[in-house]
Amino acid sequence: MKRKTLALLVALGLAPGTFVRSEPAPPDYTSPVTIERLDVERLRSGPLVLDGAWELSSENDHFGGYSALVMRPSGEFLAGSDAGRLMHLPRPDRSNAPPRLAKFLNFERADKTHVDLESLTIDPATGTVWAGLEWAQQIIRFGPKLRRQSQVRPPEMKDWGSNSGPESLVRLRDGRFVVIEEHSPGHARHAALLYPSDPTEGAEPIPFTFLGRPGFRPSDAVVLPNGKIVVLMRGLELWLPPRFPALLLILDPADIEADAEVESRFLARIEEPFPSDNYEGLAVVDERDGTWSLWLISDDNFASYQHTYLLKLRWDLRQKTGGEQARQKARR
């Protein structure tokens, strides 16, 4: 038995290309990002219709792990990753231009606690961007050219979990900000803060509790053109490979008061047969034709069995769902 074991170890040591003799590959910061449109049906969930789906892939070490998404005034998306990287992404339904990758937030630092970007929000009038860092419990403001301007570690967030910090960060149209803690998936109550103005300039928030859904955690949020907030809720089902059902809930800022428990309204559920993965980024576009489009991007966690998907969900405001029509008839 000993001879067989020794022979096996020798064979492994001599075999070409095995991990025993291989050197780690050098970092790849030059490979392009490819984007492929998926052949999908026009599926519906609530008022949302799947209007397009794409898969992004690259061997570039700057690529992957996208957990935040915003639309910039230039008309292209900005995606942020939990490894402190950026992707400038032209709308694939209107452009064939390739995505561009960039360093962000001290990319060279290997410690995730310094670069774990989980949320982005933007002032569409100026292009100013705010980022939420989960492990650091920090909010950072960047100018339109993405140069760091100011930052803050709010004391109100100091007791938020190290891996459940400001996962959702939105700037309301009136200049207020809402921040929601991720918390664990077994709870439906999430600590949250409402800032009267820019958090990085010393504004004092009021605390409230966001009531989500059991088994789901907030992974991003966005302000709709009507001023309400859509919160993206991510679930986890332990299969091989794991499944990530997602919910979209509506939160009305008008309901927020100090220490209040603020309920949410169901909008849609995104899971198979939709292209399904770990959706953590959410953006909205007012298409100016009576429709809004909600865009979701998935975080592949740098895992070989996961994907970076981009979904476009069309919300036609000119059409009413059956439930809405029934409620209107009931009021007559």
CSV table of C-alpha atoms in Angstrom, one decimal:
chain,number,residue,atom,x,y,z
A,1,MET,CA,0.0,0.0,0.0
A,2,LYS,CA,2.9,2.4,0.9
A,3,ARG,CA,4.5,1.7,-2.5
A,4,LYS,CA,1.3,2.5,-4.4
A,5,THR,CA,0.9,5.7,-2.5
A,6,LEU,CA,4.5,6.7,-3.1
A,7,ALA,CA,4.1,5.9,-6.8
A,8,LEU,CA,1.0,8.0,-7.1
A,9,LEU,CA,2.7,11.0,-5.4
A,10,VAL,CA,5.7,10.7,-7.8
A,11,ALA,CA,3.3,10.5,-10.8
A,12,LEU,CA,1.5,13.6,-9.7
A,13,GLY,CA,4.8,15.5,-9.3
A,14,LEU,CA,6.0,14.5,-12.8
A,15,ALA,CA,2.7,15.0,-14.6
A,16,PRO,CA,2.8,18.2,-16.8
A,17,GLY,CA,0.3,20.9,-15.9
A,18,THR,CA,-0.7,19.7,-12.5
A,19,PHE,CA,-1.1,22.0,-9.6
A,20,VAL,CA,2.0,20.6,-7.9
A,21,ARG,CA,4.3,22.2,-10.4
A,22,SER,CA,2.2,25.0,-11.8
A,23,GLU,CA,3.0,28.7,-11.2
A,24,PRO,CA,0.0,31.1,-10.7
A,25,ALA,CA,-1.0,32.9,-13.8
A,26,PRO,CA,-0.1,36.6,-13.9
A,27,PRO,CA,-3.0,39.1,-13.4
A,28,ASP,CA,-5.0,39.8,-16.6
A,29,TYR,CA,-6.1,43.5,-16.9
A,30,THR,CA,-6.4,43.6,-20.7
A,31,SER,CA,-9.0,41.1,-21.8
A,32,PRO,CA,-12.2,42.6,-23.1
A,33,VAL,CA,-15.7,42.1,-21.8
A,34,THR,CA,-18.0,40.2,-24.1
A,35,ILE,CA,-21.8,40.7,-24.0
A,36,GLU,CA,-24.2,38.2,-25.5
A,37,ARG,CA,-27.9,38.7,-25.9
A,38,LEU,CA,-29.9,35.7,-24.6
A,39,ASP,CA,-32.8,34.2,-26.4
A,40,VAL,CA,-35.6,34.6,-23.9
A,41,GLU,CA,-39.3,34.8,-23.8
A,42,ARG,CA,-41.2,37.9,-22.9
A,43,LEU,CA,-42.0,36.7,-19.4
A,44,ARG,CA,-44.2,38.8,-17.0
A,45,SER,CA,-44.2,39.2,-13.3
A,46,GLY,CA,-46.6,41.8,-11.9
A,47,PRO,CA,-46.6,44.8,-14.2
A,48,LEU,CA,-43.0,44.0,-15.4
A,49,VAL,CA,-42.2,42.3,-18.7
A,50,LEU,CA,-38.8,40.9,-19.6
A,51,ASP,CA,-37.7,43.0,-22.5
A,52,GLY,CA,-34.1,41.8,-22.8
A,53,ALA,CA,-31.4,39.8,-21.2
A,54,TRP,CA,-27.7,39.6,-21.7
A,55,GLU,CA,-24.8,37.6,-20.3
A,56,LEU,CA,-21.4,39.4,-19.7
A,57,SER,CA,-18.1,37.6,-19.4
A,58,SER,CA,-14.4,38.2,-19.4
A,59,GLU,CA,-11.1,36.8,-18.3
A,60,ASN,CA,-10.1,40.2,-17.1
A,61,ASP,CA,-9.3,40.3,-13.3
A,62,HIS,CA,-11.2,43.6,-13.0
A,63,PHE,CA,-14.4,41.8,-14.1
A,64,GLY,CA,-17.1,40.3,-11.8
A,65,GLY,CA,-18.8,40.6,-8.5
A,66,TYR,CA,-21.2,43.5,-9.5
A,67,SER,CA,-23.4,44.6,-6.6
A,68,ALA,CA,-24.4,48.1,-7.6
A,69,LEU,CA,-25.8,49.8,-10.7
A,70,VAL,CA,-26.7,53.4,-11.6
A,71,MET,CA,-27.5,55.2,-14.8
A,72,ARG,CA,-25.2,58.2,-15.5
A,73,PRO,CA,-26.2,61.5,-17.2
A,74,SER,CA,-24.2,60.3,-20.2
A,75,GLY,CA,-26.8,57.6,-20.8
A,76,GLU,CA,-24.5,54.7,-19.8
A,77,PHE,CA,-24.6,52.5,-16.8
A,78,LEU,CA,-22.0,52.5,-14.0
A,79,ALA,CA,-21.6,49.1,-12.2
A,80,GLY,CA,-19.7,48.7,-9.0
A,81,SER,CA,-18.3,45.5,-7.6
A,82,ASP,CA,-17.6,44.2,-4.2
A,83,ALA,CA,-13.9,44.1,-5.1
A,84,GLY,CA,-13.8,47.9,-5.6
A,85,ARG,CA,-13.9,47.9,-9.4
A,86,LEU,CA,-16.0,49.7,-11.9
A,87,MET,CA,-17.6,48.8,-15.3
A,88,HIS,CA,-18.8,51.5,-17.7
A,89,LEU,CA,-21.6,49.8,-19.5
A,90,PRO,CA,-23.4,51.3,-22.6
A,91,ARG,CA,-27.0,50.3,-22.9
A,92,PRO,CA,-26.9,47.0,-24.8
A,93,ASP,CA,-30.4,47.5,-26.3
A,94,ARG,CA,-29.2,50.7,-28.0
A,95,SER,CA,-25.4,50.3,-28.5
A,96,ASN,CA,-22.9,47.7,-29.6
A,97,ALA,CA,-20.0,49.6,-27.8
A,98,PRO,CA,-18.1,47.3,-25.5
A,99,PRO,CA,-18.1,47.8,-21.7
A,100,ARG,CA,-15.0,49.4,-20.2
A,101,LEU,CA,-13.3,48.3,-16.9
A,102,ALA,CA,-11.6,50.5,-14.4
A,103,LYS,CA,-9.9,50.4,-11.0
A,104,PHE,CA,-11.7,52.0,-8.1
A,105,LEU,CA,-11.3,52.3,-4.3
A,106,ASN,CA,-7.7,51.2,-3.9
A,107,PHE,CA,-8.0,48.1,-6.1
A,108,GLU,CA,-4.4,47.0,-5.2
A,109,ARG,CA,-5.5,46.5,-1.6
A,110,ALA,CA,-6.4,42.8,-1.1
A,111,ASP,CA,-8.4,43.3,2.0
A,112,LYS,CA,-12.0,43.3,1.1
A,113,THR,CA,-13.0,45.4,4.1
A,114,HIS,CA,-11.5,48.4,2.3
A,115,VAL,CA,-13.1,47.9,-1.1
A,116,ASP,CA,-16.4,46.1,-0.6
A,117,LEU,CA,-18.6,48.5,-2.6
A,118,GLU,CA,-22.3,47.4,-2.3
A,119,SER,CA,-24.4,50.4,-3.3
A,120,LEU,CA,-24.3,53.4,-5.6
A,121,THR,CA,-26.6,56.4,-6.0
A,122,ILE,CA,-26.4,59.4,-8.2
A,123,ASP,CA,-27.6,63.0,-8.5
A,124,PRO,CA,-28.7,63.0,-12.2
A,125,ALA,CA,-28.4,66.8,-12.4
A,126,THR,CA,-24.7,67.0,-11.5
A,127,GLY,CA,-23.4,63.4,-11.9
A,128,THR,CA,-22.2,63.3,-8.3
A,129,VAL,CA,-22.0,59.7,-7.1
A,130,TRP,CA,-22.3,58.3,-3.6
A,131,ALA,CA,-21.1,54.8,-2.7
A,132,GLY,CA,-21.8,52.6,0.3
A,133,LEU,CA,-19.1,50.3,1.6
A,134,GLU,CA,-20.4,47.3,3.5
A,135,TRP,CA,-17.6,46.1,5.8
A,136,ALA,CA,-16.3,49.6,6.5
A,137,GLN,CA,-19.9,51.0,7.2
A,138,GLN,CA,-18.9,54.0,5.2
A,139,ILE,CA,-20.5,56.4,2.7
A,140,ILE,CA,-18.2,58.1,0.2
A,141,ARG,CA,-19.0,60.9,-2.2
A,142,PHE,CA,-17.4,61.2,-5.7
A,143,GLY,CA,-17.5,64.0,-8.2
A,144,PRO,CA,-18.8,63.6,-11.7
A,145,LYS,CA,-15.3,62.4,-12.8
A,146,LEU,CA,-15.4,59.8,-10.0
A,147,ARG,CA,-12.8,61.6,-7.9
A,148,ARG,CA,-13.2,61.1,-4.1
A,149,GLN,CA,-14.6,64.3,-2.4
A,150,SER,CA,-15.7,63.3,1.1
A,151,GLN,CA,-16.6,60.4,3.3
A,152,VAL,CA,-18.2,59.5,6.6
A,153,ARG,CA,-18.6,56.5,8.9
A,154,PRO,CA,-22.0,57.3,10.5
A,155,PRO,CA,-22.1,56.4,14.2
A,156,GLU,CA,-25.7,55.2,13.6
A,157,MET,CA,-24.3,52.4,11.5
A,158,LYS,CA,-21.6,51.2,13.8
A,159,ASP,CA,-23.6,48.3,15.2
A,160,TRP,CA,-24.7,47.1,11.7
A,161,GLY,CA,-23.2,43.7,10.9
A,162,SER,CA,-19.7,43.7,9.2
A,163,ASN,CA,-21.2,41.8,6.3
A,164,SER,CA,-24.6,43.5,6.3
A,165,GLY,CA,-23.9,47.2,6.1
A,166,PRO,CA,-25.3,49.9,3.7
A,167,GLU,CA,-26.3,47.4,1.0
A,168,SER,CA,-29.0,49.9,-0.3
A,169,LEU,CA,-28.4,53.6,-0.7
A,170,VAL,CA,-30.6,56.0,-2.6
A,171,ARG,CA,-30.7,59.8,-3.1
A,172,LEU,CA,-34.3,61.0,-3.2
A,173,ARG,CA,-35.3,63.7,-5.7
A,174,ASP,CA,-35.5,66.3,-3.0
A,175,GLY,CA,-31.9,65.7,-1.8
A,176,ARG,CA,-32.7,63.3,1.1
A,177,PHE,CA,-31.0,59.9,1.4
A,178,VAL,CA,-32.2,56.5,2.5
A,179,VAL,CA,-29.8,53.8,3.7
A,180,ILE,CA,-31.0,50.2,4.4
A,181,GLU,CA,-29.0,47.5,6.3
A,182,GLU,CA,-28.8,44.1,4.7
A,183,HIS,CA,-29.1,42.0,7.8
A,184,SER,CA,-29.5,38.2,7.7
A,185,PRO,CA,-31.9,36.4,5.4
A,186,GLY,CA,-34.0,34.9,8.2
A,187,HIS,CA,-35.3,38.3,9.3
A,188,ALA,CA,-37.8,40.7,7.7
A,189,ARG,CA,-36.9,43.7,9.8
A,190,HIS,CA,-34.0,45.9,8.5
A,191,ALA,CA,-32.5,48.9,10.3
A,192,ALA,CA,-32.6,52.0,8.1
A,193,LEU,CA,-31.8,55.7,8.1
A,194,LEU,CA,-33.3,58.7,6.5
A,195,TYR,CA,-30.9,61.7,6.0
A,196,PRO,CA,-32.3,65.2,5.4
A,197,SER,CA,-29.3,65.9,3.1
A,198,ASP,CA,-25.9,64.6,2.1
A,199,PRO,CA,-24.6,62.2,4.8
A,200,THR,CA,-21.0,63.0,4.0
A,201,GLU,CA,-21.6,66.6,5.1
A,202,GLY,CA,-22.7,65.8,8.6
A,203,ALA,CA,-26.4,65.5,8.2
A,204,GLU,CA,-28.2,63.9,11.2
A,205,PRO,CA,-30.5,61.0,10.2
A,206,ILE,CA,-33.7,59.7,11.7
A,207,PRO,CA,-33.8,55.9,12.3
A,208,PHE,CA,-36.6,53.7,11.0
A,209,THR,CA,-37.2,50.0,10.3
A,210,PHE,CA,-37.9,48.7,6.8
A,211,LEU,CA,-40.2,45.7,6.8
A,212,GLY,CA,-39.2,43.4,4.0
A,213,ARG,CA,-40.0,39.7,3.6
A,214,PRO,CA,-38.8,36.7,5.6
A,215,GLY,CA,-36.0,34.8,3.8
A,216,PHE,CA,-35.0,37.8,1.7
A,217,ARG,CA,-32.4,40.5,2.3
A,218,PRO,CA,-32.2,44.0,0.6
A,219,SER,CA,-29.4,44.0,-2.0
A,220,ASP,CA,-30.1,47.4,-3.7
A,221,ALA,CA,-32.7,50.1,-4.2
A,222,VAL,CA,-33.5,52.8,-6.7
A,223,VAL,CA,-35.8,55.8,-6.8
A,224,LEU,CA,-38.6,55.7,-9.4
A,225,PRO,CA,-39.4,58.8,-11.4
A,226,ASN,CA,-42.6,59.2,-9.3
A,227,GLY,CA,-40.4,59.5,-6.1
A,228,LYS,CA,-41.1,56.1,-4.6
A,229,ILE,CA,-38.4,53.5,-3.9
A,230,VAL,CA,-38.0,50.0,-5.4
A,231,VAL,CA,-36.0,47.7,-3.1
A,232,LEU,CA,-34.4,44.6,-4.6
A,233,MET,CA,-34.6,41.7,-2.2
A,234,ARG,CA,-32.3,38.7,-2.7
A,235,GLY,CA,-33.2,35.2,-1.6
A,236,LEU,CA,-31.0,32.0,-1.3
A,237,GLU,CA,-32.1,28.4,-1.8
A,238,LEU,CA,-29.4,25.8,-1.1
A,239,TRP,CA,-29.3,23.6,-4.1
A,240,LEU,CA,-26.5,22.5,-6.3
A,241,PRO,CA,-25.9,25.0,-7.8
A,242,PRO,CA,-27.7,27.4,-5.4
A,243,ARG,CA,-30.7,29.4,-6.5
A,244,PHE,CA,-31.3,33.1,-6.0
A,245,PRO,CA,-35.0,34.1,-6.2
A,246,ALA,CA,-35.5,37.9,-6.1
A,247,LEU,CA,-38.3,40.2,-5.0
A,248,LEU,CA,-39.0,43.8,-6.0
A,249,LEU,CA,-40.8,45.7,-3.3
A,250,ILE,CA,-42.0,49.3,-3.2
A,251,LEU,CA,-41.3,51.6,-0.3
A,252,ASP,CA,-43.0,55.0,-0.1
A,253,PRO,CA,-40.7,57.7,1.5
A,254,ALA,CA,-43.8,59.5,2.6
A,255,ASP,CA,-44.4,56.7,5.2
A,256,ILE,CA,-41.0,57.2,6.9
A,257,GLU,CA,-41.1,58.7,10.4
A,258,ALA,CA,-38.6,58.5,13.3
A,259,ASP,CA,-38.6,55.0,14.8
A,260,ALA,CA,-41.5,53.9,12.5
A,261,GLU,CA,-41.9,50.4,11.0
A,262,VAL,CA,-42.4,51.1,7.3
A,263,GLU,CA,-44.1,48.4,5.3
A,264,SER,CA,-43.5,47.6,1.7
A,265,ARG,CA,-45.7,46.7,-1.2
A,266,PHE,CA,-45.0,43.7,-3.5
A,267,LEU,CA,-44.1,44.6,-7.1
A,268,ALA,CA,-42.7,41.5,-8.8
A,269,ARG,CA,-40.8,38.2,-8.2
A,270,ILE,CA,-37.9,37.4,-10.5
A,271,GLU,CA,-36.9,33.7,-10.6
A,272,GLU,CA,-36.9,30.8,-13.1
A,273,PRO,CA,-37.9,30.8,-15.9
A,274,PHE,CA,-36.4,34.3,-15.9
A,275,PRO,CA,-32.6,34.1,-16.3
A,276,SER,CA,-31.9,33.7,-12.6
A,277,ASP,CA,-28.8,34.4,-10.5
A,278,ASN,CA,-27.6,36.5,-7.6
A,279,TYR,CA,-29.1,39.9,-8.5
A,280,GLU,CA,-27.6,42.7,-6.4
A,281,GLY,CA,-27.7,45.8,-8.6
A,282,LEU,CA,-30.8,47.8,-9.7
A,283,ALA,CA,-31.2,50.9,-11.9
A,284,VAL,CA,-34.2,52.6,-13.5
A,285,VAL,CA,-34.6,54.6,-16.7
A,286,ASP,CA,-37.5,56.8,-17.6
A,287,GLU,CA,-38.0,56.0,-21.3
A,288,ARG,CA,-40.1,59.1,-21.9
A,289,ASP,CA,-42.7,57.1,-23.8
A,290,GLY,CA,-45.0,56.1,-21.0
A,291,THR,CA,-42.7,53.3,-19.8
A,292,TRP,CA,-40.0,52.8,-17.3
A,293,SER,CA,-37.3,50.2,-17.6
A,294,LEU,CA,-35.8,48.5,-14.5
A,295,TRP,CA,-32.3,47.0,-15.0
A,296,LEU,CA,-30.9,44.3,-12.8
A,297,ILE,CA,-27.3,43.0,-12.7
A,298,SER,CA,-26.1,39.9,-11.0
A,299,ASP,CA,-23.1,39.3,-8.7
A,300,ASP,CA,-21.3,36.2,-9.8
A,301,ASN,CA,-19.3,36.1,-6.5
A,302,PHE,CA,-16.3,35.2,-8.8
A,303,ALA,CA,-17.7,31.6,-8.9
A,304,SER,CA,-17.4,29.5,-12.0
A,305,TYR,CA,-21.0,28.2,-11.6
A,306,GLN,CA,-22.6,31.7,-11.5
A,307,HIS,CA,-23.2,34.2,-14.2
A,308,THR,CA,-23.1,38.0,-14.7
A,309,TYR,CA,-26.6,38.7,-16.2
A,310,LEU,CA,-28.1,42.0,-17.1
A,311,LEU,CA,-31.9,42.1,-17.3
A,312,LYS,CA,-34.2,44.8,-18.7
A,313,LEU,CA,-37.7,44.8,-17.3
A,314,ARG,CA,-40.3,47.0,-19.0
A,315,TRP,CA,-43.0,48.7,-16.9
A,316,ASP,CA,-45.7,50.1,-19.2
A,317,LEU,CA,-47.5,52.7,-17.1
A,318,ARG,CA,-50.2,53.0,-19.8
A,319,GLN,CA,-51.5,49.5,-19.1
A,320,LYS,CA,-53.2,48.4,-15.9
A,321,THR,CA,-53.0,44.9,-14.4
A,322,GLY,CA,-56.2,42.9,-13.9
A,323,GLY,CA,-55.9,43.5,-10.1
A,324,GLU,CA,-55.7,47.3,-10.6
A,325,GLN,CA,-58.7,47.3,-12.9
A,326,ALA,CA,-60.7,45.3,-10.4
A,327,ARG,CA,-59.8,47.8,-7.6
A,328,GLN,CA,-60.8,50.7,-9.7
A,329,LYS,CA,-64.2,49.1,-10.5
A,330,ALA,CA,-64.7,48.4,-6.8
A,331,ARG,CA,-64.3,52.1,-6.1
A,332,ARG,CA,-66.9,53.2,-8.6
